[in-house]
Amino acid sequence: MIGRVLTVAGSDSGGGAGIQADLKTILALGGFGMSAITALTAQNTLGVFGVEAVSPAFVRQQMQVVLDDLGADCCKTGMLSNAAIVHAVADELSLRSELPLVLDPVMVSTSGSVLLDAEAVEAVMSRLLPRALVVTPNIPEAEVMTGLVITDLEEMRVAAHQLQKQGAQAVLLKGGHLRSDDLEDLLVFSDGSEVVLRGERLKTLHTHGTGCTLASAIATGIAQGMDLDAAVRRGSQYLRLALSHAPGLGQGHGPVDHGVTIRPEWHQS
């Protein structure tokens, strides 16, 4: 099963995050990627220097024509720019109840730029959070969504279950922002059961687009018929491989190498 994935997100002119990262990831994992662009950004590894939002009606039209013709096996949302776009996306998804949604609540870029205002955050919480098969916040995003302070694994657990009380089905709370030697991500399933995904922390500045990449990898797995646990585990393995072979581009937080899985010479290293 090739797996058709529709990503609804912003464009990253630097190519490391957003729509560009999503489509590279989907292709690298054997899926077929399609897009609805919510905003154009002028950005590089040092930050976001400008944003031009697409009209909500045109965002929805992009989704509609793609879904009506090509169809999709999973949808992934990323940067949605403003509340009006969030509502437009939610309105279209409300007509596609059978379509799984992976919600990456993009609120702050790796470089620290705020990408979603308070009104839009509220729209995400009320319209998209209950609709998603899984939500994939990092710790700063989870703190915004729950109002909690998160400094360790136990507080991650409290926050994840709080997100479920707020409407989330499953939650993948990423622990990359914790000050710990090892990396710990917490996956809480819809029935309340959980698993902690542990790995050695890679010491690298080249982390631009990691959230987009992981969410798109999970969406590709879902689209290909994997259950959530398998999709998250494969996505995490892919991201780790892409991080470990980051090309070292840019003067700031550089991109990972999304093409790593289709470069056979690196499988031998």
mmCIF file of C-alpha atoms in Angstrom:
data_model
loop_
_atom_site.group_PDB
_atom_site.id
_atom_site.type_symbol
_atom_site.label_atom_id
_atom_site.label_comp_id
_atom_site.label_asym_id
_atom_site.label_seq_id
_atom_site.Cartn_x
_atom_site.Cartn_y
_atom_site.Cartn_z
ATOM 1 C CA MET A 1 0.000 0.000 0.000
ATOM 2 C CA ILE A 2 1.670 3.231 -1.124
ATOM 3 C CA GLY A 3 -0.286 5.429 1.302
ATOM 4 C CA ARG A 4 -1.697 8.777 0.203
ATOM 5 C CA VAL A 5 -0.966 11.628 2.631
ATOM 6 C CA LEU A 6 -2.395 15.139 2.431
ATOM 7 C CA THR A 7 -0.308 17.633 4.380
ATOM 8 C CA VAL A 8 -1.878 20.977 5.285
ATOM 9 C CA ALA A 9 0.898 23.305 6.380
ATOM 10 C CA GLY A 10 3.067 26.303 5.620
ATOM 11 C CA SER A 11 5.856 26.514 3.078
ATOM 12 C CA ASP A 12 9.457 26.767 4.337
ATOM 13 C CA SER A 13 11.616 28.639 1.840
ATOM 14 C CA GLY A 14 14.696 27.037 3.409
ATOM 15 C CA GLY A 15 13.401 23.551 2.610
ATOM 16 C CA GLY A 16 13.955 22.024 6.045
ATOM 17 C CA ALA A 17 10.495 22.199 7.590
ATOM 18 C CA GLY A 18 6.848 22.688 6.636
ATOM 19 C CA ILE A 19 5.450 21.431 3.358
ATOM 20 C CA GLN A 20 8.917 20.774 1.966
ATOM 21 C CA ALA A 21 9.933 18.546 4.879
ATOM 22 C CA ASP A 22 6.553 16.807 4.818
ATOM 23 C CA LEU A 23 6.700 15.865 1.145
ATOM 24 C CA LYS A 24 10.324 14.701 1.383
ATOM 25 C CA THR A 25 9.475 12.521 4.379
ATOM 26 C CA ILE A 26 6.399 10.987 2.778
ATOM 27 C CA LEU A 27 8.384 10.108 -0.343
ATOM 28 C CA ALA A 28 11.323 8.713 1.618
ATOM 29 C CA LEU A 29 8.984 6.327 3.449
ATOM 30 C CA GLY A 30 7.265 5.128 0.295
ATOM 31 C CA GLY A 31 4.098 7.223 0.420
ATOM 32 C CA PHE A 32 2.475 9.629 -2.020
ATOM 33 C CA GLY A 33 2.362 13.199 -0.772
ATOM 34 C CA MET A 34 -0.125 15.956 -1.600
ATOM 35 C CA SER A 35 -0.362 19.440 -0.129
ATOM 36 C CA ALA A 36 -2.563 22.349 0.821
ATOM 37 C CA ILE A 37 -0.377 25.351 1.597
ATOM 38 C CA THR A 38 -1.559 27.627 4.407
ATOM 39 C CA ALA A 39 1.169 30.278 4.316
ATOM 40 C CA LEU A 40 4.353 31.303 2.563
ATOM 41 C CA THR A 41 7.313 32.024 4.804
ATOM 42 C CA ALA A 42 10.637 33.738 4.252
ATOM 43 C CA GLN A 43 12.878 31.724 6.523
ATOM 44 C CA ASN A 44 16.229 30.008 6.836
ATOM 45 C CA THR A 45 18.132 28.221 9.579
ATOM 46 C CA LEU A 46 18.389 31.462 11.583
ATOM 47 C CA GLY A 47 14.689 32.238 11.858
ATOM 48 C CA VAL A 48 11.423 33.256 10.242
ATOM 49 C CA PHE A 49 11.686 36.691 8.604
ATOM 50 C CA GLY A 50 8.275 37.003 6.970
ATOM 51 C CA VAL A 51 4.913 35.225 6.669
ATOM 52 C CA GLU A 52 2.182 35.672 4.061
ATOM 53 C CA ALA A 53 -0.969 33.718 4.932
ATOM 54 C CA VAL A 54 -3.109 32.154 2.211
ATOM 55 C CA SER A 55 -6.820 32.985 2.275
ATOM 56 C CA PRO A 56 -8.859 30.463 4.294
ATOM 57 C CA ALA A 57 -11.168 29.807 1.347
ATOM 58 C CA PHE A 58 -8.242 28.925 -0.901
ATOM 59 C CA VAL A 59 -6.715 26.635 1.731
ATOM 60 C CA ARG A 60 -10.003 24.773 1.886
ATOM 61 C CA GLN A 61 -10.266 24.675 -1.915
ATOM 62 C CA GLN A 62 -6.822 23.084 -2.151
ATOM 63 C CA MET A 63 -7.921 20.380 0.281
ATOM 64 C CA GLN A 64 -11.267 19.849 -1.425
ATOM 65 C CA VAL A 65 -10.021 19.351 -4.978
ATOM 66 C CA VAL A 66 -7.244 17.005 -3.881
ATOM 67 C CA LEU A 67 -9.516 14.878 -1.701
ATOM 68 C CA ASP A 68 -12.321 14.751 -4.263
ATOM 69 C CA ASP A 69 -9.998 13.514 -7.008
ATOM 70 C CA LEU A 70 -6.941 11.729 -5.612
ATOM 71 C CA GLY A 71 -8.305 10.927 -2.166
ATOM 72 C CA ALA A 72 -6.142 10.391 0.920
ATOM 73 C CA ASP A 73 -5.461 7.697 3.490
ATOM 74 C CA CYS A 74 -4.304 10.157 6.145
ATOM 75 C CA CYS A 75 -4.177 13.923 6.644
ATOM 76 C CA LYS A 76 -1.467 15.756 8.574
ATOM 77 C CA THR A 77 -1.729 19.360 9.700
ATOM 78 C CA GLY A 78 1.179 21.601 10.627
ATOM 79 C CA MET A 79 1.480 25.392 10.660
ATOM 80 C CA LEU A 80 -2.035 26.797 10.210
ATOM 81 C CA SER A 81 -1.125 30.488 10.626
ATOM 82 C CA ASN A 82 -4.404 31.916 12.009
ATOM 83 C CA ALA A 83 -7.805 31.051 13.470
ATOM 84 C CA ALA A 84 -9.690 31.547 10.208
ATOM 85 C CA ILE A 85 -7.498 28.956 8.476
ATOM 86 C CA VAL A 86 -7.925 26.542 11.379
ATOM 87 C CA HIS A 87 -11.709 26.811 11.050
ATOM 88 C CA ALA A 88 -11.533 26.359 7.260
ATOM 89 C CA VAL A 89 -9.448 23.208 7.652
ATOM 90 C CA ALA A 90 -11.757 21.879 10.371
ATOM 91 C CA ASP A 91 -14.817 22.582 8.248
ATOM 92 C CA GLU A 92 -13.437 20.552 5.350
ATOM 93 C CA LEU A 93 -12.336 17.712 7.615
ATOM 94 C CA SER A 94 -15.805 17.613 9.156
ATOM 95 C CA LEU A 95 -17.028 16.303 5.797
ATOM 96 C CA ARG A 96 -14.359 13.562 5.810
ATOM 97 C CA SER A 97 -15.041 11.737 9.053
ATOM 98 C CA GLU A 98 -13.327 8.585 7.797
ATOM 99 C CA LEU A 99 -10.003 10.378 7.155
ATOM 100 C CA PRO A 100 -7.433 9.906 9.968
ATOM 101 C CA LEU A 101 -5.765 13.116 11.141
ATOM 102 C CA VAL A 102 -2.285 13.543 12.606
ATOM 103 C CA LEU A 103 -2.242 16.945 14.334
ATOM 104 C CA ASP A 104 1.142 18.617 14.722
ATOM 105 C CA PRO A 105 0.220 21.738 16.747
ATOM 106 C CA VAL A 106 2.919 23.987 15.295
ATOM 107 C CA MET A 107 3.082 27.031 17.551
ATOM 108 C CA VAL A 108 6.762 27.959 17.932
ATOM 109 C CA SER A 109 9.609 27.371 15.473
ATOM 110 C CA THR A 110 12.904 25.755 16.505
ATOM 111 C CA SER A 111 14.509 29.210 16.413
ATOM 112 C CA GLY A 112 11.843 30.576 18.784
ATOM 113 C CA SER A 113 9.532 32.417 16.379
ATOM 114 C CA VAL A 114 5.854 32.423 17.427
ATOM 115 C CA LEU A 115 3.795 30.885 14.615
ATOM 116 C CA LEU A 116 0.282 30.771 16.113
ATOM 117 C CA ASP A 117 -1.566 33.430 18.108
ATOM 118 C CA ALA A 118 -3.879 32.833 21.080
ATOM 119 C CA GLU A 119 -7.098 32.868 19.045
ATOM 120 C CA ALA A 120 -5.706 30.275 16.658
ATOM 121 C CA VAL A 121 -4.499 28.097 19.534
ATOM 122 C CA GLU A 122 -8.038 28.090 20.929
ATOM 123 C CA ALA A 123 -9.404 27.115 17.517
ATOM 124 C CA VAL A 124 -6.955 24.220 17.284
ATOM 125 C CA MET A 125 -7.985 23.040 20.760
ATOM 126 C CA SER A 126 -11.714 23.207 20.083
ATOM 127 C CA ARG A 127 -11.935 22.176 16.416
ATOM 128 C CA LEU A 128 -8.962 19.934 15.593
ATOM 129 C CA LEU A 129 -7.787 18.339 18.833
ATOM 130 C CA PRO A 130 -10.920 16.153 19.264
ATOM 131 C CA ARG A 131 -10.797 15.247 15.561
ATOM 132 C CA ALA A 132 -7.217 13.951 15.527
ATOM 133 C CA LEU A 133 -6.150 10.323 15.733
ATOM 134 C CA VAL A 134 -3.004 11.569 17.484
ATOM 135 C CA VAL A 135 -1.586 14.958 18.480
ATOM 136 C CA THR A 136 2.207 15.403 18.535
ATOM 137 C CA PRO A 137 3.215 18.425 20.671
ATOM 138 C CA ASN A 138 6.682 19.163 21.944
ATOM 139 C CA ILE A 139 7.008 20.370 25.520
ATOM 140 C CA PRO A 140 6.608 24.141 24.862
ATOM 141 C CA GLU A 141 3.501 23.416 22.771
ATOM 142 C CA ALA A 142 2.062 21.096 25.417
ATOM 143 C CA GLU A 143 2.628 23.793 28.037
ATOM 144 C CA VAL A 144 0.683 26.293 25.920
ATOM 145 C CA MET A 145 -2.117 23.797 25.338
ATOM 146 C CA THR A 146 -2.478 22.691 28.964
ATOM 147 C CA GLY A 147 -1.228 25.644 31.001
ATOM 148 C CA LEU A 148 1.096 23.271 32.870
ATOM 149 C CA VAL A 149 4.835 23.464 33.501
ATOM 150 C CA ILE A 150 6.676 20.378 32.235
ATOM 151 C CA THR A 151 10.181 19.589 33.510
ATOM 152 C CA ASP A 152 10.335 15.794 33.721
ATOM 153 C CA LEU A 153 8.726 12.566 32.554
ATOM 154 C CA GLU A 154 6.096 12.498 35.291
ATOM 155 C CA GLU A 155 4.959 16.008 34.383
ATOM 156 C CA MET A 156 4.879 14.922 30.732
ATOM 157 C CA ARG A 157 2.541 12.127 31.776
ATOM 158 C CA VAL A 158 0.237 14.543 33.624
ATOM 159 C CA ALA A 159 0.174 16.874 30.623
ATOM 160 C CA ALA A 160 -0.567 14.093 28.148
ATOM 161 C CA HIS A 161 -3.530 12.900 30.168
ATOM 162 C CA GLN A 162 -4.681 16.501 30.555
ATOM 163 C CA LEU A 163 -4.682 16.806 26.755
ATOM 164 C CA GLN A 164 -6.887 13.723 26.626
ATOM 165 C CA LYS A 165 -9.299 15.351 29.072
ATOM 166 C CA GLN A 166 -9.323 18.361 26.746
ATOM 167 C CA GLY A 167 -10.399 16.177 23.827
ATOM 168 C CA ALA A 168 -7.327 14.440 22.428
ATOM 169 C CA GLN A 169 -7.564 10.771 21.523
ATOM 170 C CA ALA A 170 -3.916 9.666 21.534
ATOM 171 C CA VAL A 171 -0.956 11.889 22.449
ATOM 172 C CA LEU A 172 2.702 11.702 21.478
ATOM 173 C CA LEU A 173 4.431 14.166 23.808
ATOM 174 C CA LYS A 174 8.001 14.710 22.642
ATOM 175 C CA GLY A 175 10.623 15.170 25.334
ATOM 176 C CA GLY A 176 13.418 16.737 23.333
ATOM 177 C CA HIS A 177 13.287 19.977 25.351
ATOM 178 C CA LEU A 178 13.949 18.240 28.677
ATOM 179 C CA ARG A 179 17.401 18.662 30.185
ATOM 180 C CA SER A 180 18.314 14.994 30.322
ATOM 181 C CA ASP A 181 21.050 12.784 28.925
ATOM 182 C CA ASP A 182 18.606 10.445 27.194
ATOM 183 C CA LEU A 183 15.675 11.311 24.968
ATOM 184 C CA GLU A 184 12.238 10.292 26.261
ATOM 185 C CA ASP A 185 9.040 10.564 24.232
ATOM 186 C CA LEU A 186 5.719 9.574 25.794
ATOM 187 C CA LEU A 187 3.017 7.910 23.693
ATOM 188 C CA VAL A 188 -0.393 7.685 25.380
ATOM 189 C CA PHE A 189 -3.033 5.676 23.531
ATOM 190 C CA SER A 190 -6.739 6.409 23.381
ATOM 191 C CA ASP A 191 -7.452 3.796 26.078
ATOM 192 C CA GLY A 192 -5.063 5.524 28.500
ATOM 193 C CA SER A 193 -2.266 2.966 28.190
ATOM 194 C CA GLU A 194 1.177 4.351 27.479
ATOM 195 C CA VAL A 195 4.688 3.575 26.361
ATOM 196 C CA VAL A 196 7.903 5.544 26.836
ATOM 197 C CA LEU A 197 10.165 5.615 23.786
ATOM 198 C CA ARG A 198 13.766 6.047 24.932
ATOM 199 C CA GLY A 199 16.901 6.700 22.944
ATOM 200 C CA GLU A 200 20.323 8.263 23.210
ATOM 201 C CA ARG A 201 20.216 12.026 22.704
ATOM 202 C CA LEU A 202 22.060 13.160 19.587
ATOM 203 C CA LYS A 203 24.197 16.245 20.206
ATOM 204 C CA THR A 204 23.469 18.392 17.161
ATOM 205 C CA LEU A 205 22.248 21.872 16.282
ATOM 206 C CA HIS A 206 20.692 20.562 13.081
ATOM 207 C CA THR A 207 17.140 20.023 14.330
ATOM 208 C CA HIS A 208 15.168 22.303 12.010
ATOM 209 C CA GLY A 209 11.897 20.687 10.969
ATOM 210 C CA THR A 210 12.081 17.667 13.260
ATOM 211 C CA GLY A 211 8.481 18.074 14.435
ATOM 212 C CA CYS A 212 7.149 18.331 10.884
ATOM 213 C CA THR A 213 9.263 15.365 9.854
ATOM 214 C CA LEU A 214 8.116 13.086 12.660
ATOM 215 C CA ALA A 215 4.423 13.945 12.256
ATOM 216 C CA SER A 216 4.612 13.333 8.503
ATOM 217 C CA ALA A 217 6.410 10.034 9.056
ATOM 218 C CA ILE A 218 3.649 8.936 11.442
ATOM 219 C CA ALA A 219 0.967 10.025 8.979
ATOM 220 C CA THR A 220 2.670 8.012 6.240
ATOM 221 C CA GLY A 221 2.669 4.918 8.428
ATOM 222 C CA ILE A 222 -1.016 5.368 9.231
ATOM 223 C CA ALA A 223 -1.755 5.841 5.528
ATOM 224 C CA GLN A 224 0.084 2.608 4.782
ATOM 225 C CA GLY A 225 -2.053 0.640 7.219
ATOM 226 C CA MET A 226 0.199 0.601 10.291
ATOM 227 C CA ASP A 227 -1.290 0.868 13.750
ATOM 228 C CA LEU A 228 -0.332 3.925 15.782
ATOM 229 C CA ASP A 229 2.400 2.226 17.813
ATOM 230 C CA ALA A 230 4.156 0.883 14.709
ATOM 231 C CA ALA A 231 3.815 4.180 12.839
ATOM 232 C CA VAL A 232 5.315 6.142 15.740
ATOM 233 C CA ARG A 233 8.189 3.698 16.195
ATOM 234 C CA ARG A 234 9.099 3.677 12.502
ATOM 235 C CA GLY A 235 8.752 7.462 12.367
ATOM 236 C CA SER A 236 11.072 7.867 15.345
ATOM 237 C CA GLN A 237 13.662 5.552 13.774
ATOM 238 C CA TYR A 238 13.501 7.456 10.499
ATOM 239 C CA LEU A 239 13.911 10.815 12.246
ATOM 240 C CA ARG A 240 16.895 9.564 14.217
ATOM 241 C CA LEU A 241 18.559 8.340 11.031
ATOM 242 C CA ALA A 242 17.838 11.653 9.287
ATOM 243 C CA LEU A 243 19.253 13.587 12.253
ATOM 244 C CA SER A 244 22.410 11.504 12.415
ATOM 245 C CA HIS A 245 23.120 12.255 8.727
ATOM 246 C CA ALA A 246 22.216 15.948 8.783
ATOM 247 C CA PRO A 247 24.171 17.684 5.998
ATOM 248 C CA GLY A 248 25.295 20.615 8.165
ATOM 249 C CA LEU A 249 23.705 23.347 6.078
ATOM 250 C CA GLY A 250 23.131 26.912 7.242
ATOM 251 C CA GLN A 251 24.431 29.059 10.064
ATOM 252 C CA GLY A 252 21.764 28.169 12.629
ATOM 253 C CA HIS A 253 19.501 25.174 13.271
ATOM 254 C CA GLY A 254 20.103 23.290 10.043
ATOM 255 C CA PRO A 255 17.878 20.689 8.369
ATOM 256 C CA VAL A 256 18.028 16.928 8.705
ATOM 257 C CA ASP A 257 18.581 14.687 5.682
ATOM 258 C CA HIS A 258 15.117 13.550 4.646
ATOM 259 C CA GLY A 259 16.494 11.406 1.822
ATOM 260 C CA VAL A 260 18.538 9.170 4.074
ATOM 261 C CA THR A 261 16.357 6.090 3.611
ATOM 262 C CA ILE A 262 16.733 6.195 -0.164
ATOM 263 C CA ARG A 263 20.538 6.468 -0.115
ATOM 264 C CA PRO A 264 21.657 2.829 0.058
ATOM 265 C CA GLU A 265 25.291 3.670 0.818
ATOM 266 C CA TRP A 266 24.258 5.063 4.209
ATOM 267 C CA HIS A 267 22.581 1.815 5.193
ATOM 268 C CA GLN A 268 26.057 0.316 5.195
ATOM 269 C CA SER A 269 27.507 2.879 7.626
#
